[in-house]
Short mmCIF file of C-alpha atoms and ligand atoms in Angstrom, two decimals:
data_model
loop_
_atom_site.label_atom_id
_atom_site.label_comp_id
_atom_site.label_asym_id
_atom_site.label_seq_id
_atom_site.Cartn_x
_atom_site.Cartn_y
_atom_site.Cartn_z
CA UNK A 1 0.00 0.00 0.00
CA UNK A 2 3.19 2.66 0.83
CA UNK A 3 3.96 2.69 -2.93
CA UNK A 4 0.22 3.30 -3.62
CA UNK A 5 -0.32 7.14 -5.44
CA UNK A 6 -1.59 9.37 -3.08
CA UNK A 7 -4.55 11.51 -3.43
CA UNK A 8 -5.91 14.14 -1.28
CA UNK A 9 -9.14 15.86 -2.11
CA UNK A 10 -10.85 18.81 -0.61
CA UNK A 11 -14.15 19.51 -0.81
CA UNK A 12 -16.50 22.77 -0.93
CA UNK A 13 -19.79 23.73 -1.15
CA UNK A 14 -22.91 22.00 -0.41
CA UNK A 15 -24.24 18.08 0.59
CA UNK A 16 -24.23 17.27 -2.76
CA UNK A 17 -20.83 17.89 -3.78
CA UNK A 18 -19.86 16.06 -0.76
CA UNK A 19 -21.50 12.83 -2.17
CA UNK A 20 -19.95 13.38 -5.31
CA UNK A 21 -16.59 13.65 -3.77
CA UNK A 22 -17.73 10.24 -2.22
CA UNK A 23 -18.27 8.86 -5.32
CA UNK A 24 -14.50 10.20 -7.18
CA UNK A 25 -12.95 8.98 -3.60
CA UNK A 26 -14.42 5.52 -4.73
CA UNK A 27 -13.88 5.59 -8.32
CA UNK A 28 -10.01 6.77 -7.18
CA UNK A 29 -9.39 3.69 -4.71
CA UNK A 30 -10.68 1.35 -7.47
CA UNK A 31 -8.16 2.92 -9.23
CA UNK A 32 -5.21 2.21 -6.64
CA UNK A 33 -5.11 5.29 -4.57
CA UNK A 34 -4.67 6.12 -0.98
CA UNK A 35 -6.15 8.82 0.49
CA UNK A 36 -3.92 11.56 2.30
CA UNK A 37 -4.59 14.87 4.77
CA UNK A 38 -1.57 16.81 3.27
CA UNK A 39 -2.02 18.64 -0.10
CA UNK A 40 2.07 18.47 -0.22
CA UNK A 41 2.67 14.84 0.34
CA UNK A 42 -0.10 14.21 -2.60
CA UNK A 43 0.40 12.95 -6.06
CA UNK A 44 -3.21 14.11 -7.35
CA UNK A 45 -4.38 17.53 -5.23
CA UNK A 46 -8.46 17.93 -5.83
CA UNK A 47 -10.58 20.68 -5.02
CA UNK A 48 -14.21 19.68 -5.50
CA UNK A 49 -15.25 23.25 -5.78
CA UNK A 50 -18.93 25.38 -5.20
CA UNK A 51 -19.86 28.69 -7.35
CA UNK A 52 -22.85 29.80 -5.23
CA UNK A 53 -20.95 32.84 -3.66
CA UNK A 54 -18.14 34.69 -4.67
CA UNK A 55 -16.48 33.48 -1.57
CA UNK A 56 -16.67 29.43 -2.04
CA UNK A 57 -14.21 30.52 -4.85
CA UNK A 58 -12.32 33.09 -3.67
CA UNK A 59 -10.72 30.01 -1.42
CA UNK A 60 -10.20 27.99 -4.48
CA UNK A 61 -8.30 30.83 -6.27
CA UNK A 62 -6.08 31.06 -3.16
CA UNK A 63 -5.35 27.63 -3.17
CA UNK A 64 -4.97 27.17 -6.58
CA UNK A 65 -2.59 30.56 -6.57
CA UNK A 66 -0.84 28.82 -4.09
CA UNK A 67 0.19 26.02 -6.02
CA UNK A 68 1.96 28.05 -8.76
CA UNK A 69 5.27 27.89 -7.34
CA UNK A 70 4.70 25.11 -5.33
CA UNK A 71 3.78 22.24 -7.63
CA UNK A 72 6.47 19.19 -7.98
CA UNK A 73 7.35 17.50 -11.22
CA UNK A 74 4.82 15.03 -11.36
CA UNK A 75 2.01 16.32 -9.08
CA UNK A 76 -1.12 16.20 -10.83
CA UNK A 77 -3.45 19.24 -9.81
CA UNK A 78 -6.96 18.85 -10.49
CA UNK A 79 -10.25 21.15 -10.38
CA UNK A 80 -14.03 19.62 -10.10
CA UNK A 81 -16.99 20.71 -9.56
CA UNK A 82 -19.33 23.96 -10.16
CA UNK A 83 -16.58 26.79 -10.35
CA UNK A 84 -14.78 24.80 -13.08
CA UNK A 85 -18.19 24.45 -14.92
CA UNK A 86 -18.94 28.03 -14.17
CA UNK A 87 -15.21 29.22 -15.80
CA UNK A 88 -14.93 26.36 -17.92
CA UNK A 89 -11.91 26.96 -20.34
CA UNK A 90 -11.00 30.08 -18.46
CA UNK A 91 -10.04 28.56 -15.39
CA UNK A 92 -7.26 26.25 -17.63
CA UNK A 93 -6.16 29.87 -19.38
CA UNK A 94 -5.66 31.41 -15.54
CA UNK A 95 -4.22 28.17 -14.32
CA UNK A 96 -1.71 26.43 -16.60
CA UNK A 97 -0.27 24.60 -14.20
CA UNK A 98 -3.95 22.69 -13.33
CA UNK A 99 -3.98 19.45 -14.65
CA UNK A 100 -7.56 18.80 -15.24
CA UNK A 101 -10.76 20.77 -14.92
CA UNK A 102 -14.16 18.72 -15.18
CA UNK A 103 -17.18 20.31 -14.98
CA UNK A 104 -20.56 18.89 -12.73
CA UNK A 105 -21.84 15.55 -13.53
CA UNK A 106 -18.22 13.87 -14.64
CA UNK A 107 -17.07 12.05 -12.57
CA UNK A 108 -17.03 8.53 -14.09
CA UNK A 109 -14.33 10.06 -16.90
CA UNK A 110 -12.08 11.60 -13.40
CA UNK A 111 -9.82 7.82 -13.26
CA UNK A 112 -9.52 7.96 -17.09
CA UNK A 113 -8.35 11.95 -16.69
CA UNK A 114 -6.03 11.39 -14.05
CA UNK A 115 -4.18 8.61 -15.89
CA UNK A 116 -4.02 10.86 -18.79
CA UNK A 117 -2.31 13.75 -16.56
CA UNK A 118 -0.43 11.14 -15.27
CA UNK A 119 1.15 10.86 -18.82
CA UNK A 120 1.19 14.60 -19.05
CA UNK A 121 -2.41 15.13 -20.90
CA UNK A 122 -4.08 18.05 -19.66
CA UNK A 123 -8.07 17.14 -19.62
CA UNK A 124 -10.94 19.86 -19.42
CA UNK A 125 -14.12 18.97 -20.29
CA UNK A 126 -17.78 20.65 -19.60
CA UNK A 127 -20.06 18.84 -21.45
CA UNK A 128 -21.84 16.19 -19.11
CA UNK A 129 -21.51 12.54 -19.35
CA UNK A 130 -22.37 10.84 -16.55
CA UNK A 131 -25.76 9.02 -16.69
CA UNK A 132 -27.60 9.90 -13.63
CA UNK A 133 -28.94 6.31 -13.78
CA UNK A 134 -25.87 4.90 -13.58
CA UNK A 135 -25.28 3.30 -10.16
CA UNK A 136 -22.58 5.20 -8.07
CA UNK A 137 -20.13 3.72 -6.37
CA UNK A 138 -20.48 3.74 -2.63
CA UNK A 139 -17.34 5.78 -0.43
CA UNK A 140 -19.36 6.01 3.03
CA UNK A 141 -18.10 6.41 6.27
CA UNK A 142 -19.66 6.36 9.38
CA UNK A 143 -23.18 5.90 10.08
CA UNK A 144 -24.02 8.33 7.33
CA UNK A 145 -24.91 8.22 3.60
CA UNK A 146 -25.69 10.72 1.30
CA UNK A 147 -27.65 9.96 -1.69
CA UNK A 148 -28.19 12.13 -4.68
CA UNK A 149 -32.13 11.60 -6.13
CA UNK A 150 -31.78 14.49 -8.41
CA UNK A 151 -29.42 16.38 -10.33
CA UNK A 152 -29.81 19.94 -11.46
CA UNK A 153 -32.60 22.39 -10.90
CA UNK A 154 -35.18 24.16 -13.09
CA UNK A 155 -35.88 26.92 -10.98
CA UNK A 156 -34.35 30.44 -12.22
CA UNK A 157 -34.20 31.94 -8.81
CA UNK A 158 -32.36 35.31 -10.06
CA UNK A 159 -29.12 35.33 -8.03
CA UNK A 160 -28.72 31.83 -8.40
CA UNK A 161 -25.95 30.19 -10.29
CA UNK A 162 -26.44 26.46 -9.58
CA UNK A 163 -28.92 26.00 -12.87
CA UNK A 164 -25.93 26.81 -14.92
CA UNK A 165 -23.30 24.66 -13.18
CA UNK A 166 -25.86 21.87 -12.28
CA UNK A 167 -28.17 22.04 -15.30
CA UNK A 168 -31.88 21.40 -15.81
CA UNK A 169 -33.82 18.76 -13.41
CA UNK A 170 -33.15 15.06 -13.53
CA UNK A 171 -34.38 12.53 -11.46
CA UNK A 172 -33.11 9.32 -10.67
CA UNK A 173 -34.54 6.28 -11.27
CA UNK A 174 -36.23 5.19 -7.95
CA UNK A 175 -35.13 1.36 -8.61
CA UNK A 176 -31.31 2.54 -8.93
CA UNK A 177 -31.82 4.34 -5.75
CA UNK A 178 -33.49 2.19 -3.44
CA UNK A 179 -30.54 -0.58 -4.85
CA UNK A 180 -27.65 2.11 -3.25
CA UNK A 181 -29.65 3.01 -0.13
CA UNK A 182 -29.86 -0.75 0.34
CA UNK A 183 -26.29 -0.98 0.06
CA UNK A 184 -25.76 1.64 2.07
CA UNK A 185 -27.81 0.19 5.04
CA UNK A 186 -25.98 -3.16 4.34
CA UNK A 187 -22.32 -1.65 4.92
CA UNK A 188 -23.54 -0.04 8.09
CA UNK A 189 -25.16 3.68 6.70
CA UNK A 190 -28.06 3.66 9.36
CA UNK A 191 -28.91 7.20 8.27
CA UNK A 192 -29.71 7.98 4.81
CA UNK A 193 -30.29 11.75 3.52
CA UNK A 194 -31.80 12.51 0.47
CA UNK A 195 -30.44 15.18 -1.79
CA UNK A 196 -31.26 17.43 -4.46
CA UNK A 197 -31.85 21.12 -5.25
CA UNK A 198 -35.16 20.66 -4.99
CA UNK A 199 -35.90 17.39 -3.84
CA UNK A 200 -39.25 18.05 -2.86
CA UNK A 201 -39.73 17.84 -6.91
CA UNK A 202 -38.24 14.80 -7.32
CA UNK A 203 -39.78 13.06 -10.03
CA UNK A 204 -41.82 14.94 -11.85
CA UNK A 205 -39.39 14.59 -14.82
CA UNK A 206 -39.77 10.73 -14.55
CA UNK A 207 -41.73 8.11 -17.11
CA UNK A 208 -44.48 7.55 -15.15
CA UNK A 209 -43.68 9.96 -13.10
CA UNK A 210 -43.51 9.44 -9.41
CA UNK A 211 -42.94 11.92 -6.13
CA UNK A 212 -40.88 12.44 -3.19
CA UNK A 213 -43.52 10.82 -1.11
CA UNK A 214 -43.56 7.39 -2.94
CA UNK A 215 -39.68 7.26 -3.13
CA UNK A 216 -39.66 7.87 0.91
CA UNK A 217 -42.50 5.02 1.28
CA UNK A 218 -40.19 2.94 -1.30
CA UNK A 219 -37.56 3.19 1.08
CA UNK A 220 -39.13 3.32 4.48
CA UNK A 221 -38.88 -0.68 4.70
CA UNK A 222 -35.44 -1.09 4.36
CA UNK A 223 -33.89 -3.65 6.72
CA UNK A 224 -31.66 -1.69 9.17
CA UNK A 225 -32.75 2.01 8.34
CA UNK A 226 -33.07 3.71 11.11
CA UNK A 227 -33.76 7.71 9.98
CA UNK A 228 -34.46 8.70 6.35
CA UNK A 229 -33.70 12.68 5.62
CA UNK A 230 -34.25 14.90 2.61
CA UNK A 231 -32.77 17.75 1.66
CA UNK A 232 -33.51 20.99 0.09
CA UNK A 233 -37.27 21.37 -0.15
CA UNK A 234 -38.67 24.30 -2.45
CA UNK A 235 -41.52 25.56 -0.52
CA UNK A 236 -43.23 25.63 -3.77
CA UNK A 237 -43.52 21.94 -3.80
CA UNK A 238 -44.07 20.87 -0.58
CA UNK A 239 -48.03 19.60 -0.21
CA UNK A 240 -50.05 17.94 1.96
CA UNK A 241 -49.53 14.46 0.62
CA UNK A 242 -45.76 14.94 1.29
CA UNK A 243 -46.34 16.23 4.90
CA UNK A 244 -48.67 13.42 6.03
CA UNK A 245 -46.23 10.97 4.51
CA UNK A 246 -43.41 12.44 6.72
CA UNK A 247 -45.65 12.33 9.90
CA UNK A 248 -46.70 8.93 8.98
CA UNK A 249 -43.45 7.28 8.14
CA UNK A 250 -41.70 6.79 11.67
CA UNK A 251 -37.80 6.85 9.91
CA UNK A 252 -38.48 10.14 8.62
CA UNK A 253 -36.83 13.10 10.68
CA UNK A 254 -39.48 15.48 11.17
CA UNK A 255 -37.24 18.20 9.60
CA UNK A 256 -37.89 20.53 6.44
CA UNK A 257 -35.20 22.63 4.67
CA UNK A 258 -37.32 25.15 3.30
CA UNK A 259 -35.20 28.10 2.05
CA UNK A 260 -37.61 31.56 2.68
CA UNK A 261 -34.66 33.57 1.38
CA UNK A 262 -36.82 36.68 2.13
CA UNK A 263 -39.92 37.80 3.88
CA UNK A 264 -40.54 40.72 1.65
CA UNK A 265 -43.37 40.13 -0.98
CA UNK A 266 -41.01 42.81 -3.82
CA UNK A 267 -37.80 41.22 -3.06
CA UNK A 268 -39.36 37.77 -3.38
CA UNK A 269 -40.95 38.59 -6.50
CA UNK A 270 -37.68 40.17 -7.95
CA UNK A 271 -35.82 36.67 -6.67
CA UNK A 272 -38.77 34.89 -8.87
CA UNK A 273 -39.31 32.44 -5.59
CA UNK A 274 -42.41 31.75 -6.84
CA UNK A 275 -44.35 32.27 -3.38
CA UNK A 276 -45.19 34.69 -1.70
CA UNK A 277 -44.93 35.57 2.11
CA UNK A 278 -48.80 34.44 2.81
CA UNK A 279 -48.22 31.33 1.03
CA UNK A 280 -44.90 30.58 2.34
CA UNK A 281 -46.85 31.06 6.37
CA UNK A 282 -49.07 29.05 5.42
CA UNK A 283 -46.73 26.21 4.08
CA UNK A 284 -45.48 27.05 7.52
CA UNK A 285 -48.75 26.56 9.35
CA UNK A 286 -49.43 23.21 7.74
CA UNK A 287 -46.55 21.67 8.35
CA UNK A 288 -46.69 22.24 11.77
CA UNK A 289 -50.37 21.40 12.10
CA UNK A 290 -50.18 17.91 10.24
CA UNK A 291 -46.79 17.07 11.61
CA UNK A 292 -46.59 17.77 15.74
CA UNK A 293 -42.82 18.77 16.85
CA UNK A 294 -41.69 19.63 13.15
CA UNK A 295 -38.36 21.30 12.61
CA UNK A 296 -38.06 23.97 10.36
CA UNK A 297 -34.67 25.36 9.00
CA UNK A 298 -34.28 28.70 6.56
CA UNK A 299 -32.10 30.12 4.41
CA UNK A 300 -32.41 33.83 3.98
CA UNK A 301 -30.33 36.34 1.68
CA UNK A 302 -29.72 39.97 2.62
CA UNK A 303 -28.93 42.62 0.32
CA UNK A 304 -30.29 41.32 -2.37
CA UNK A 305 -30.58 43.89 -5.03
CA UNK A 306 -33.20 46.90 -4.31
CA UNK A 307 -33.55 45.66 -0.47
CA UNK A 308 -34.90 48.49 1.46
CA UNK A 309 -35.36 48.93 5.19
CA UNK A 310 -38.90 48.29 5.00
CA UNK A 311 -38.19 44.86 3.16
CA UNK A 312 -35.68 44.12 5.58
CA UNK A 313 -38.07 44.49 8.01
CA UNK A 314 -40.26 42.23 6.63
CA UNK A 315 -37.35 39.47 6.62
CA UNK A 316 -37.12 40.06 10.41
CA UNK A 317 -40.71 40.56 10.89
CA UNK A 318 -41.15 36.53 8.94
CA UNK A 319 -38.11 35.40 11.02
CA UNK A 320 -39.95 36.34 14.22
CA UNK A 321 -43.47 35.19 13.29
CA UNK A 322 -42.25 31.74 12.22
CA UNK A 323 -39.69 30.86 14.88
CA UNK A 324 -37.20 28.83 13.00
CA UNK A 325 -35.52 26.22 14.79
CA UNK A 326 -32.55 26.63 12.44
CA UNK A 327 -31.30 29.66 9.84
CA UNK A 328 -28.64 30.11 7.39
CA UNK A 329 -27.59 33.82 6.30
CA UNK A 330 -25.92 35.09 3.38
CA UNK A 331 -25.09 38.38 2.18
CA UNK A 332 -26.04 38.51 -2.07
CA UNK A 333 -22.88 38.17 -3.71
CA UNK A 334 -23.76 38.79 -7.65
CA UNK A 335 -23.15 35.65 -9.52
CA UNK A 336 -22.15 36.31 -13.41
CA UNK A 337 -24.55 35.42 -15.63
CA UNK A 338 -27.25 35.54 -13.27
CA UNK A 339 -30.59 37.38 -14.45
CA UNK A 340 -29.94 39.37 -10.73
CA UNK A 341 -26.50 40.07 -11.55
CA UNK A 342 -27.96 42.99 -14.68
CA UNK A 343 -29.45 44.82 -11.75
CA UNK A 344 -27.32 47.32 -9.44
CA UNK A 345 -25.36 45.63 -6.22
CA UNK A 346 -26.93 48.32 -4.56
CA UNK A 347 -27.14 47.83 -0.94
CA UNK A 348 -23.51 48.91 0.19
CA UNK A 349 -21.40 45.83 1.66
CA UNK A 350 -21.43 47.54 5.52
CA UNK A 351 -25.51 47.30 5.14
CA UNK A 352 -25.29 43.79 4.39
CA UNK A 353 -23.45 42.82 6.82
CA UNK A 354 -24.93 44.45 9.70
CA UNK A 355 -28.59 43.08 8.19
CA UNK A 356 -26.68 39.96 8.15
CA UNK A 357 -25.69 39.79 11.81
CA UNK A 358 -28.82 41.27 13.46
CA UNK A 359 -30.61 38.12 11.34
CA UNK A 360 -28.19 35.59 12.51
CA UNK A 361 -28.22 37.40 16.44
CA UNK A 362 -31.89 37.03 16.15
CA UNK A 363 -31.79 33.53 15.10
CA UNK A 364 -29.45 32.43 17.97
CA UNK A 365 -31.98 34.52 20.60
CA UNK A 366 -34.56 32.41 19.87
CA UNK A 367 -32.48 29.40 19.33
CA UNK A 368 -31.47 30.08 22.95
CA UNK A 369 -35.31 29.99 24.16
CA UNK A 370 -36.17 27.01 22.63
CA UNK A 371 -33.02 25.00 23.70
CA UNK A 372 -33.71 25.97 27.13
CA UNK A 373 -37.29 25.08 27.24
CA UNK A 374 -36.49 21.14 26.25
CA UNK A 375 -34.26 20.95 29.30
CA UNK A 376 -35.53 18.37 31.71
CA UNK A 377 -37.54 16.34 28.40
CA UNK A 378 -36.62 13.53 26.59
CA UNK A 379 -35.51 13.23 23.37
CA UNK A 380 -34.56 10.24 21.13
CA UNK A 381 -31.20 10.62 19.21
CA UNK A 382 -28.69 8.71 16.74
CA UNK A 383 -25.66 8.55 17.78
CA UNK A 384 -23.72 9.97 15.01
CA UNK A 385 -20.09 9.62 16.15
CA UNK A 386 -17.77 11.36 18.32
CA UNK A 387 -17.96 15.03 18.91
CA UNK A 388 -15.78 16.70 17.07
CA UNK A 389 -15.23 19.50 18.90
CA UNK A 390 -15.06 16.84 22.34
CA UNK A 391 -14.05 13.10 21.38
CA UNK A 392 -15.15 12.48 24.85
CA UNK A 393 -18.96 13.21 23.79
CA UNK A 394 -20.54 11.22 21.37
CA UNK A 395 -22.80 13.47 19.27
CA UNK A 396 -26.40 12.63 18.29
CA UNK A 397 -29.17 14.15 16.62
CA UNK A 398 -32.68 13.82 17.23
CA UNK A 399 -35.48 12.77 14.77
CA UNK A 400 -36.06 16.71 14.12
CA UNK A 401 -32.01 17.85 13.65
CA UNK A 402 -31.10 18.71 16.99
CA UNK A 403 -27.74 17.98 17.68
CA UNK A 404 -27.83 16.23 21.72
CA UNK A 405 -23.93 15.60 22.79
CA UNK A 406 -24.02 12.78 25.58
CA UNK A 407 -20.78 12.19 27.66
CA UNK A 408 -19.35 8.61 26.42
CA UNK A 409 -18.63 7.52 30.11
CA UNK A 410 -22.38 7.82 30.88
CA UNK A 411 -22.83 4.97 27.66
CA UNK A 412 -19.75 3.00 27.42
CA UNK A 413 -21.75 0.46 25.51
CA UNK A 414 -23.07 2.92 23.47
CA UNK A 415 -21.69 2.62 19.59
CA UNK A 416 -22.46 5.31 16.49
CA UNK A 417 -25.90 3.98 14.90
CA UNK A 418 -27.30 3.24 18.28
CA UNK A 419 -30.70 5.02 18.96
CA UNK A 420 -30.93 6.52 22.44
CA UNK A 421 -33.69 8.27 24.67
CA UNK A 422 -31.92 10.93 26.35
CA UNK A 423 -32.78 13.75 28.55
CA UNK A 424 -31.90 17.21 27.96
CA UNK A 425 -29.39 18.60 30.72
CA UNK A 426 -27.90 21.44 29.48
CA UNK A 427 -27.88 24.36 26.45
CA UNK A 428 -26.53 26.74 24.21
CA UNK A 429 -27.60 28.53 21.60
CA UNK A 430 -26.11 26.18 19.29
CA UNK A 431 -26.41 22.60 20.84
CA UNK A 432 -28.19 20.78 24.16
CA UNK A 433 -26.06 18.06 26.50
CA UNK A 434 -28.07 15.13 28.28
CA UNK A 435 -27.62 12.26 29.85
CA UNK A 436 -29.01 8.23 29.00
CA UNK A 437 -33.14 8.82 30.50
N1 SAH B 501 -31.40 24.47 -3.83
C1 SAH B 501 -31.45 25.07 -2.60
C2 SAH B 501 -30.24 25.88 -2.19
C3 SAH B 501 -29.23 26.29 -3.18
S1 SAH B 501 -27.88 27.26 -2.69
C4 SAH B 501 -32.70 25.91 -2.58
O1 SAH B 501 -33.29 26.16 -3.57
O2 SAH B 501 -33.09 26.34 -1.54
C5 SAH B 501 -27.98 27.41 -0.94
C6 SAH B 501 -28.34 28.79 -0.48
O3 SAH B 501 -27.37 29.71 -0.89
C7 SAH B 501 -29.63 29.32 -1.02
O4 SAH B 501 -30.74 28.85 -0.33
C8 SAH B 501 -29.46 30.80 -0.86
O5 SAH B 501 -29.89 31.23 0.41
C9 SAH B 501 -27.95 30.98 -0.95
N2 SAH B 501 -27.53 31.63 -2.20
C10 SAH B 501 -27.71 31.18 -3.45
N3 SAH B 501 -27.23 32.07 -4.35
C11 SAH B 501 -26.73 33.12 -3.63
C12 SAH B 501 -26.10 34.35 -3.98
N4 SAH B 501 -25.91 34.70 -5.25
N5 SAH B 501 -25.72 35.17 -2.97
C13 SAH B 501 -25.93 34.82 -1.68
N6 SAH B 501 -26.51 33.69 -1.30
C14 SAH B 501 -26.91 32.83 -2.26
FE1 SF4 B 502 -30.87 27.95 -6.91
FE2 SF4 B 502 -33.46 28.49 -6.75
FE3 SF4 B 502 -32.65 26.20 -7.88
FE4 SF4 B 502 -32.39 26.55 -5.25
S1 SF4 B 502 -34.33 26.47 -6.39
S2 SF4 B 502 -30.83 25.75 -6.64
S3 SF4 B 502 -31.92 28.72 -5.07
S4 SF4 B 502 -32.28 28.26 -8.66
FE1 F3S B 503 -22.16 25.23 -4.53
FE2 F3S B 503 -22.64 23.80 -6.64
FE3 F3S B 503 -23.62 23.07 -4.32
S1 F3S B 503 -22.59 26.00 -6.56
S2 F3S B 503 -23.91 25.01 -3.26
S3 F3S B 503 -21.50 23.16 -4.84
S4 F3S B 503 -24.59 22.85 -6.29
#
């Protein structure tokens, strides 16, 4: 194995890049390679790279510039992912010294372009190939598996780039995923999550077509699942057949991703969101009315193009009437391309960011409250793993997405995958401590 090439691969972005750097971490050890933490002692250096803000590749261009007079005879140096379909043959002009760029949805040709580097071919390609039927080689670790349902998105939100480095809507096939979940759950992947763009539209594109709902009920009866996730809902397509299927399916964490991004009825409409702040409280109000103790987790933007006070407002004014259990905040950063990047970047950076952290101090306020109030109940976690922040812990989550650390001395026969009622102890703003109940 010491003679073995060594790869090391780094990873940005969101869930779904991190399954397909699963999936080129497989095809690569089929291929002979051993993984390595140190970009220097690596024979092939990946970035698996995100486009969504102008910051996810600001840290690739720093990495990459850092490789210019760093590189060793030999070293192959190789860019994947949604910036390198976003710059495409650019990103080879501004970076001779990187080996390969492929674009989204290529992985299957990555072994055949790092064996051509190898012999000094430089490979860039953009045009898709992968079949998204084609089964995808499993690279899981842990208790954890992520599973990509979908690929793309056709949604034009206006300041969003991932339709152009994803492309249009594809759903799996639901007989090619249930095969990978089941091997997933048969190599130990008690948790299984869901993912695409809009995954509460899966299959819609399909021959017959089929729905989120029947692909969780497909999958529900898996031997050894024990909690089946999805991520990111549109809250465009989340209906009532969907919500009673989550409350009814036991597996199913009680937890929807559904991105508000504003609470402003003009900025909405200038995002084209299609919803509107009445429709997206009442998405609100019948999730939690058909499915008791649901979680609910946001994304918002601020400074989107045009965003007054007043609309600001409004994003507070939402934030506070819905009571999120969890938020995300980012500040607009124009994407080329974009149909929002034609309008003015108007709302001066200092704005944004103070919008950004009174959202995000707001957030953790009430994330405060409602950690406190579960002291003293019970809830029922998965042990995921260690803690990383205190190997001493093990860290769980509940069947909402409430991360519960439990001292390992309380459960020394505890092991990761184990499902354990606990009771809440202690809080923070962030996560809650307890103890076996
Ligand atoms: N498909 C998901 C999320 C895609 S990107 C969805 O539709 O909800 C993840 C988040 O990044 C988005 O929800 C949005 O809040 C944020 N985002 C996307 N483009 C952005 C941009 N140009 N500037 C700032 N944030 C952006
Ligand atoms: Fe982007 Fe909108 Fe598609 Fe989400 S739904 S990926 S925000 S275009
Ligand atoms: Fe980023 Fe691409 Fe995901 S742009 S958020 S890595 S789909």
């Amino acid at each position: 194995m010491d003679d073995a090439p060594r790869v090391f691969l780094e990873t940005f972005g969101c869930q779904m890049n991190r399954a397909d750097s699963q999936t080129a971490m497989a095809l690569l050890k089929e291929a002979g390679y051993q993984a390595v933490d140190d970009p220097l002692q690596a024979d092939l250096v990946i970035y698996n790279t995100c486009a969504v803000r102008d910051h996810a590749e600001a840290r690739v261009r720093g990495r990459l510039d850092g490789w210019k007079n760093r590189k060793r005879p030999g070293q192959v140096i190789a860019v994947l992912g949604c910036m390198a379909q976003r710059l495409g043959q650019d990103l080879g002009d501004t970076y001779p010294w990187v080996d390969i760029a492929l674009g989204s949805d290529h992985m299957a040709c990555l072994p055949g372009a790092v064996e051509a580097a190898r012999a000094g071919e430089r490979r860039l390609c953009f045009d898709a190939t992968d079949d998204p039927d084609a089964e995808r080689p499993a690279h899981h670790e842990g208790i954890n598996a992520w599973i990509p349902v979908m690929r793309g998105c056709d949604h034009r939100c206006s300041y969003c780039i991932v339709p152009t480095t994803r492309g249009p809507e594809r759903s799996r096939d639901p007989q090619t995923i249930q095969r990978e979940v089941a091997a997933a759950l048969a190599n130990g992947q008690v948790q299984i999550t869901l993912l695409g763009q809009t995954v509460d539209a899966y299959g819609r594109d399909l021959q017959p077509p089929s729905r989120l709902a029947d692909l969780l009920r497909l999958l529900h009866p898996l031997p050894g699942l024990r909690r089946l996730r999805f991520v990111t809902s549109h809250p465009q397509h989340v209906d009532d057949d969907l919500l009673h299927c989550v409350r009814e399916l036991p597996k199913v964490a009680r937890h929807l991703h559904i991105p508000a991004q504003s609470g402003s009825d003009r900025i909405l409409e200038r995002m084209a969101r299609n919803y509107s702040r009445a429709t997206y409280l009442d998405l609100v109000e019948r999730a939690r009315r058909i499915i008791p103790g649901v979680e609910l987790l946001s994304d918002f933007i601020v400074g989107f193009p045009g965003e007054s006070d007043d609309d600001f407002q409004a994003t507070v004014s939402l934030m506070e009437t819905v009571g999120f259990d969890g938020a995300f905040v980012f500040m607009y950063s124009p994407r080329p391309g974009t149909p929002a990047a034609d309008l003015e970047d108007d709302v001066p950076a200092a704005v944004k960011r103070r919008r950004c952290n009174h959202l995000i101090g707001l957030q953790l306020a009430h994330q405060q409250e409602l950690h406190q109030a579960l002291i003293d109940q019970t809830l029922e976690i998965l042990i995921e793993g260690p803690s990383s922040g205190n190997p001493s812990r093990w860290q769980g989550r509940s069947l909402g997405n409430r991360l519960v650390m439990v001292p390992r001395d309380l459960i020394p026969a505890a092991q990761p995958g184990d499902l354990l009622p606990v009771v809440i102890t202690a809080a923070t703003n962030l996560t809650l401590l307890g103890r076996p109940a």
